[in-house]
Short mmCIF file of C-alpha atoms in Angstrom, two decimals:
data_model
loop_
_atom_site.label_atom_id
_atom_site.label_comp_id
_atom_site.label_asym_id
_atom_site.label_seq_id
_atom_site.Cartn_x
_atom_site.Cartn_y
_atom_site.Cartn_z
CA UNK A 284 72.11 -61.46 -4.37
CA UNK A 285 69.43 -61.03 -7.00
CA UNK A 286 66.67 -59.07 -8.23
CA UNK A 287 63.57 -59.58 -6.17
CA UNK A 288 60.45 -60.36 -8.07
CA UNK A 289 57.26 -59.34 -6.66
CA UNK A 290 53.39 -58.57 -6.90
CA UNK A 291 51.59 -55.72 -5.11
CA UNK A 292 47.88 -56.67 -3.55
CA UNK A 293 45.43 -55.13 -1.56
CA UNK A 294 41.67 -55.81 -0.60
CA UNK A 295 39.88 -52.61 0.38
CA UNK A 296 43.26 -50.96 1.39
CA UNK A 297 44.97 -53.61 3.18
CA UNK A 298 48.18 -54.17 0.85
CA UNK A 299 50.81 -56.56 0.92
CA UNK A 300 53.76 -57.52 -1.37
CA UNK A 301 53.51 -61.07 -2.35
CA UNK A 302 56.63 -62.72 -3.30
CA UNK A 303 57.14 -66.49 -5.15
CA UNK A 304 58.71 -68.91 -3.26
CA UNK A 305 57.58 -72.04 -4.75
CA UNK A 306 61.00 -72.16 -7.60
CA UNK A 307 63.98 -70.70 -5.27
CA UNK A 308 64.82 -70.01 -2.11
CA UNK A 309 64.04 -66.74 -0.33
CA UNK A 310 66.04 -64.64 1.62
CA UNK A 311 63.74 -62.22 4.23
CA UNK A 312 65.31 -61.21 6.98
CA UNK A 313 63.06 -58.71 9.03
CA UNK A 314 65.24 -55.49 8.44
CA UNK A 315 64.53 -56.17 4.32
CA UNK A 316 61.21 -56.76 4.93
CA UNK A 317 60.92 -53.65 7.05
CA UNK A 318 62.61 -51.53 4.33
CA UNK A 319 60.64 -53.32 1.26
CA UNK A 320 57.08 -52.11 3.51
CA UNK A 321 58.63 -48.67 3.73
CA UNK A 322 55.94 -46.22 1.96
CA UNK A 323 58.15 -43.72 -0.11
CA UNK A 324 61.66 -45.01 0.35
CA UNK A 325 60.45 -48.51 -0.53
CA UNK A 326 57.77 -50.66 -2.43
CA UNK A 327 55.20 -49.66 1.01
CA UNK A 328 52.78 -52.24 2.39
CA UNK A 329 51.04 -53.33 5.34
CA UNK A 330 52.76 -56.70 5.04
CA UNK A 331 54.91 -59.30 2.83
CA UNK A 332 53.29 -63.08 2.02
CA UNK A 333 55.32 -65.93 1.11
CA UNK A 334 54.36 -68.04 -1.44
CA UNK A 335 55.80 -71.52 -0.26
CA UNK A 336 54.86 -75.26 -1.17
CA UNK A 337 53.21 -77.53 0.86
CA UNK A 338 53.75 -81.02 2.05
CA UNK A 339 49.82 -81.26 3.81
CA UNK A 340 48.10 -78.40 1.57
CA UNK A 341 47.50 -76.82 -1.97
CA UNK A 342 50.39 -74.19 -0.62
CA UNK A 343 51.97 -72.86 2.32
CA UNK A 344 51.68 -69.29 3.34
CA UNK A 345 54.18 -67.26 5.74
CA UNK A 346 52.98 -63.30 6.26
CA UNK A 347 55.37 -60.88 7.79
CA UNK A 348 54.64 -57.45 9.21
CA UNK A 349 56.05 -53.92 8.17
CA UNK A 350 58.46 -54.17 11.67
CA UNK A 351 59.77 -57.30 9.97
CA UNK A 352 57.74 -60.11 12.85
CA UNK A 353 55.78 -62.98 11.52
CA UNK A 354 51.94 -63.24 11.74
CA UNK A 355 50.22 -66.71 12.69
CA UNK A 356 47.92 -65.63 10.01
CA UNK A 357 45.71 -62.84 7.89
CA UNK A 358 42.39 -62.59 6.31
CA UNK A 359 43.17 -60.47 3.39
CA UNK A 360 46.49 -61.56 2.90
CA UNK A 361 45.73 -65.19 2.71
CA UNK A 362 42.76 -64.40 -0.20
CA UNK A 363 45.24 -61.93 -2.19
CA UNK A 364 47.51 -65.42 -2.24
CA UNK A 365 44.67 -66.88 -3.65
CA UNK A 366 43.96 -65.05 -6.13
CA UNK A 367 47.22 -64.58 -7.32
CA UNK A 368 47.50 -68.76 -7.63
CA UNK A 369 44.63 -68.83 -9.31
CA UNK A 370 45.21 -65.91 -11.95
CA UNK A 371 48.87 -67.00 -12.39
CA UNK A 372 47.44 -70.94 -13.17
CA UNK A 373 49.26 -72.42 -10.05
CA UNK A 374 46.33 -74.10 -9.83
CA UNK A 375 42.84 -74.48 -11.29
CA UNK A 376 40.31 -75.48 -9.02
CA UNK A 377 37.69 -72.68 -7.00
CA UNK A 378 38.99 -74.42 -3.82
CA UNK A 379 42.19 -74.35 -2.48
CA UNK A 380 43.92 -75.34 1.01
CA UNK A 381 46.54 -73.06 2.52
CA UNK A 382 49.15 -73.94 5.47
CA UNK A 383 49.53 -71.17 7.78
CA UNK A 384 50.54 -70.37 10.97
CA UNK A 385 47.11 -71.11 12.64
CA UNK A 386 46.72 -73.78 10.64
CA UNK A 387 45.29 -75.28 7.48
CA UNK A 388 42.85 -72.61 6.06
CA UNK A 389 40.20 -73.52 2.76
CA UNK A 390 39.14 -70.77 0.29
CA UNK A 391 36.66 -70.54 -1.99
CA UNK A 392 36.65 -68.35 -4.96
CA UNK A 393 34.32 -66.15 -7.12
CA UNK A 394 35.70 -65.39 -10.66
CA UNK A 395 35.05 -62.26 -12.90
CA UNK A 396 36.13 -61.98 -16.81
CA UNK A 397 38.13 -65.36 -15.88
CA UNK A 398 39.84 -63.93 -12.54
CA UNK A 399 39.35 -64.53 -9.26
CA UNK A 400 37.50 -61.43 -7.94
CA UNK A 401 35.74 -62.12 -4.92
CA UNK A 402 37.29 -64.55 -2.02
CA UNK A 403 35.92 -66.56 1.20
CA UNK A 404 38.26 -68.05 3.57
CA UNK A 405 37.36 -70.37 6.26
CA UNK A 406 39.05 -68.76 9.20
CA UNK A 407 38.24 -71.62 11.60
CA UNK A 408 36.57 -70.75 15.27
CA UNK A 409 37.16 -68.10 17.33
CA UNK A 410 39.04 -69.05 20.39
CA UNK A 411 37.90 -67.17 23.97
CA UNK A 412 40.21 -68.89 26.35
CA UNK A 413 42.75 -66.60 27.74
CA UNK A 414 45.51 -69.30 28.19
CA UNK A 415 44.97 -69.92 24.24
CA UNK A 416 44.57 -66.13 23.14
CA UNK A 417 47.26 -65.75 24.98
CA UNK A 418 45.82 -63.48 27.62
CA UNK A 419 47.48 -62.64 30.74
CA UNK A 420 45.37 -63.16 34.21
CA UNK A 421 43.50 -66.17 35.82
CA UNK A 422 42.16 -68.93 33.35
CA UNK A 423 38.57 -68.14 31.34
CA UNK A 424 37.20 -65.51 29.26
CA UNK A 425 37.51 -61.85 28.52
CA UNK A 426 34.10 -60.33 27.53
CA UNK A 427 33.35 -57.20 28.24
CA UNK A 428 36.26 -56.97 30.90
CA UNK A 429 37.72 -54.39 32.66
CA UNK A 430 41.47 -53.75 33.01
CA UNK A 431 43.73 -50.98 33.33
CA UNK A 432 45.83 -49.67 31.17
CA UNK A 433 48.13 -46.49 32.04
CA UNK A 434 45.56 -45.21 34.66
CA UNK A 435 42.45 -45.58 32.31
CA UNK A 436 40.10 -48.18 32.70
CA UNK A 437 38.87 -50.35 29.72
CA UNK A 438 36.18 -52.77 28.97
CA UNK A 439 37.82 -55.49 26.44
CA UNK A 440 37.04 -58.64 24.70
CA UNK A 441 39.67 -60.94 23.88
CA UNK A 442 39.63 -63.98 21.62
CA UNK A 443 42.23 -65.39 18.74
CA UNK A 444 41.28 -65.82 15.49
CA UNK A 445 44.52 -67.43 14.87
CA UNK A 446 46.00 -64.24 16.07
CA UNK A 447 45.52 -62.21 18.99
CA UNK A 448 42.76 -59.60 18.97
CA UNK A 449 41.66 -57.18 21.48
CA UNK A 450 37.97 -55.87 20.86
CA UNK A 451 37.07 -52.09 22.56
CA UNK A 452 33.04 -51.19 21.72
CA UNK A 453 32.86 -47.45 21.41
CA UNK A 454 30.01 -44.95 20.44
CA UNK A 455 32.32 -43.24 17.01
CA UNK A 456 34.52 -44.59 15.53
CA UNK A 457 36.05 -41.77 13.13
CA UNK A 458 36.42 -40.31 17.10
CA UNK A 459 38.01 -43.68 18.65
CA UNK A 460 41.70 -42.76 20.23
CA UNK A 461 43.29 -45.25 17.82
CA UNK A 462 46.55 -43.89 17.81
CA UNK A 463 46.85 -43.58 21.82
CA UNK A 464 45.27 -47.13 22.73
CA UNK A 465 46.15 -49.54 19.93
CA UNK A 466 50.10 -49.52 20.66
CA UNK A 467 49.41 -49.22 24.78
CA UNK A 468 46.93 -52.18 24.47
CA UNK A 469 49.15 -54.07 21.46
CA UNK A 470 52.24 -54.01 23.94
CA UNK A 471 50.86 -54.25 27.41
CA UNK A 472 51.44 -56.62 30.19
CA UNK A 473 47.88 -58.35 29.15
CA UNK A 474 49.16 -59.82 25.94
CA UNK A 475 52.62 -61.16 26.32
CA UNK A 476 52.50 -61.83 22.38
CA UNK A 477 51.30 -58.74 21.80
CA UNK A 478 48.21 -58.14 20.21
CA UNK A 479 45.71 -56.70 17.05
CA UNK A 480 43.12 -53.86 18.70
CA UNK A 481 40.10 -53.38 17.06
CA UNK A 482 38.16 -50.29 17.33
CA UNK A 483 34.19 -51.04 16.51
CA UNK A 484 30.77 -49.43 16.80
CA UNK A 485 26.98 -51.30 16.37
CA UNK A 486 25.38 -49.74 13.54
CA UNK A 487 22.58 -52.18 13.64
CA UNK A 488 22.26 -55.46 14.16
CA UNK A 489 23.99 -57.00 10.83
CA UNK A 490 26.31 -53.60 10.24
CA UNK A 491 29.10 -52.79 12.19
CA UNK A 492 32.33 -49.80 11.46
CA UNK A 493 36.02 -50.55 13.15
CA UNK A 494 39.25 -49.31 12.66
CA UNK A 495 41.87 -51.76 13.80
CA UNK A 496 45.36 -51.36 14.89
CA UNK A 497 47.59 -53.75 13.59
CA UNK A 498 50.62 -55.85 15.69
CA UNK A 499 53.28 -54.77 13.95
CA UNK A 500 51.92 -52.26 11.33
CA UNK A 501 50.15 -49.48 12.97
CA UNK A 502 46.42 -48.82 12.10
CA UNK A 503 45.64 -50.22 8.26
CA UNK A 504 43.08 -49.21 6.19
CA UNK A 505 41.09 -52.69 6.42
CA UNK A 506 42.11 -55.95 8.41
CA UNK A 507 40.52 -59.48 7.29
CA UNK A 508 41.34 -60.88 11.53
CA UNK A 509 40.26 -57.56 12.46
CA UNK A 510 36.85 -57.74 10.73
CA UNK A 511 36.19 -61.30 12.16
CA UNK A 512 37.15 -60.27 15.59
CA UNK A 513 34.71 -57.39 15.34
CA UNK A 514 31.96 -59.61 14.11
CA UNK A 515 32.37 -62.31 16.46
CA UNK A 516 32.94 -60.31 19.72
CA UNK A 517 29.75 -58.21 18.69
CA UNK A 518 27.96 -61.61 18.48
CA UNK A 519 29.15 -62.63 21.62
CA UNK A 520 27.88 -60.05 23.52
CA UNK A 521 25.15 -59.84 22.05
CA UNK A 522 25.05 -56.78 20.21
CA UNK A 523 24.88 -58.28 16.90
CA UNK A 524 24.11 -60.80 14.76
CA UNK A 525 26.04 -63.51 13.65
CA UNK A 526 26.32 -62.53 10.16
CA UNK A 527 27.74 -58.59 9.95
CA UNK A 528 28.89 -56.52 7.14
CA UNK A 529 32.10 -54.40 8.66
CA UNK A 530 32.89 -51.07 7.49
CA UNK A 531 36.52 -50.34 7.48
CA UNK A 532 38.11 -47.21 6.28
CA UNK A 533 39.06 -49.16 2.94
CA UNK A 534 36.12 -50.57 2.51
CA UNK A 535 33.73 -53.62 3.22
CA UNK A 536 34.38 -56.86 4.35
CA UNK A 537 31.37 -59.63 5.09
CA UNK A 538 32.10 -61.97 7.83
CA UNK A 539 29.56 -64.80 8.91
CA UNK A 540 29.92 -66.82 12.18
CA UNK A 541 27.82 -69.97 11.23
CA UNK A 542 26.10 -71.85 13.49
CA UNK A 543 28.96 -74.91 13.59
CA UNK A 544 31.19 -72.00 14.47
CA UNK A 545 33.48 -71.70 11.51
CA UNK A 546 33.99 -67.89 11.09
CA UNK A 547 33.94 -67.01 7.06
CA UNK A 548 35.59 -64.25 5.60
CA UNK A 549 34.50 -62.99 1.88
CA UNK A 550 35.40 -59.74 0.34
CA UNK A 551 37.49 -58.78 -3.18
CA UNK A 552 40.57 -58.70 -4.09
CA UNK A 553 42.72 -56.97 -6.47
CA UNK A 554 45.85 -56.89 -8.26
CA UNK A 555 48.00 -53.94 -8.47
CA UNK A 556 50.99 -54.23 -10.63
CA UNK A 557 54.04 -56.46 -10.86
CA UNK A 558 57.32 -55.26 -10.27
CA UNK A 559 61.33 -56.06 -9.22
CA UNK A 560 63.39 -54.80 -6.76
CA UNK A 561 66.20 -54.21 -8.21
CA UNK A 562 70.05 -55.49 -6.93
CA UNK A 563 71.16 -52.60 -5.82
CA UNK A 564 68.75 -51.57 -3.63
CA UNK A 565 68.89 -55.12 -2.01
CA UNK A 566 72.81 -54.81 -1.98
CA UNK A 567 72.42 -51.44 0.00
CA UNK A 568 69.73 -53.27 2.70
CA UNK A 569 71.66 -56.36 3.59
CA UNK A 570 74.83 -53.44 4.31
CA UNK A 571 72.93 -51.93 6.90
#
């Protein structure tokens, strides 16, 4: 066993511990991870990233969420990697290529006093086929659908933006039932891999506001997935444009769903402190 080096992140409120796996091995099983995420009795986070190298990209990226299961992938957790490559001169290029789970993602960064400050990722296209979501039900698409969940009837959109994402339009959002519907809709029948709920009203036609309800976490102050989800099932129907601003709780993310339909994802980033979790603590978690 040995002390566990780490960095803290966040972008608008979403936070993550980011540890450095490119020297040594790593040891994360889920019930550390779950304790390190622990607000109060340990560092607290919405998430943990892996730093890992790469055989086809710049790096390799594995995220994990506060119950200790693995994400295919994450906005703001993917751009708070890259800015801590970047600032820690892993690399020195404004373009980078990450490995994830959903795939080989590019980023593009904006620097400030020397750091990287503001961050775009190329999230790839939204995917609308249930089969590929993965969506329960008969093959096609879920826009504006009805199903039924514990007697109530809702009117979803589904898609993937690497990860699974469940879309509900509603008139107010600081009013949205987050806490009932995201964990009925994040473990029902529908989505056998569970699922990321997003909560989101049409301000006007480039300005929308969500919550979102995390697989795995819970609802977070600000998802990067989340905000693309938003923006791109608002699009689809129709209800938006294709280039949004989304107010989250934390804070503002921009998302743009170009016309070759390659979703971007830009917002800041920022560095919290460094830290180490020290041996004893680790001794105590692997004893459980």
């Amino acid at each position: 066993m040995y002390p566990l080096n780490f960095v803290k992140f966040h972008s608008q409120g979403n936070d993550f511990i980011l540890i450095d796996g490119l020297k040594e091995e790593v040891d994360l099983p889920p019930h550390l991870i779950h304790h390190l995420c622990r607000r109060r009795f340990g560092v607290g986070a919405d998430g943990v990233l892996l730093l890992l190298p790469s055989r086809v990209a710049d790096f390799r990226m594995r995220i994990y969420n506060t119950d200790g299961s693995e994400a295919e992938m994450c906005g703001n957790g993917i751009r708070c990697l890259g800015k801590y490559v970047y600032d820690h001169g892993l690399i020195d290029r404004l373009a980078l290529t990450v490995e994830t789970g959903a795939g080989i993602k590019c980023l593009k960064l904006a620097l400030r006093e020397g750091r990287a400050d503001r961050i775009t990722v190329n999230m790839g296209m939204p995917v609308f086929e249930k089969s590929r979501i993965p969506m329960a039900g008969e093959r096609g698409e879920a826009i504006q659908e009805g199903i039924l969940i514990d007697n109530l009837t809702l009117k979803i959109t589904a898609l993937s933006m690497g990860n699974p994402h469940c879309v509900l339009f509603v008139d107010e959002v600081a009013s949205a039932p987050v806490e009932k519907l995201g964990p009925l809709l994040e473990n029902s029948r529908f989505f056998p891999q569970r699922t990321n709920v997003e909560f989101v009203s049409v301000l006007q036609r480039d300005e929308l506001e969500a919550r979102v309800w995390e697989r795995g976490v819970g609802e977070t102050l600000a998802c990067g997935t989340g905000a693309c989800a938003a923006a791109v099932a608002s699009a689809r129907s129709n209800f938006a444009d294709r280039k949004v601003v989304v107010h989250l709780p934390g804070g503002d993310l921009e998302v743009d769903w170009q016309e070759d339909g390659y979703v971007y994802l830009t917002g800041p980033v920022v560095e919290i402190y460094q830290g180490m979790v020290l041996e004893e603590w680790l001794l105590q978690q692997y004893e459980e």
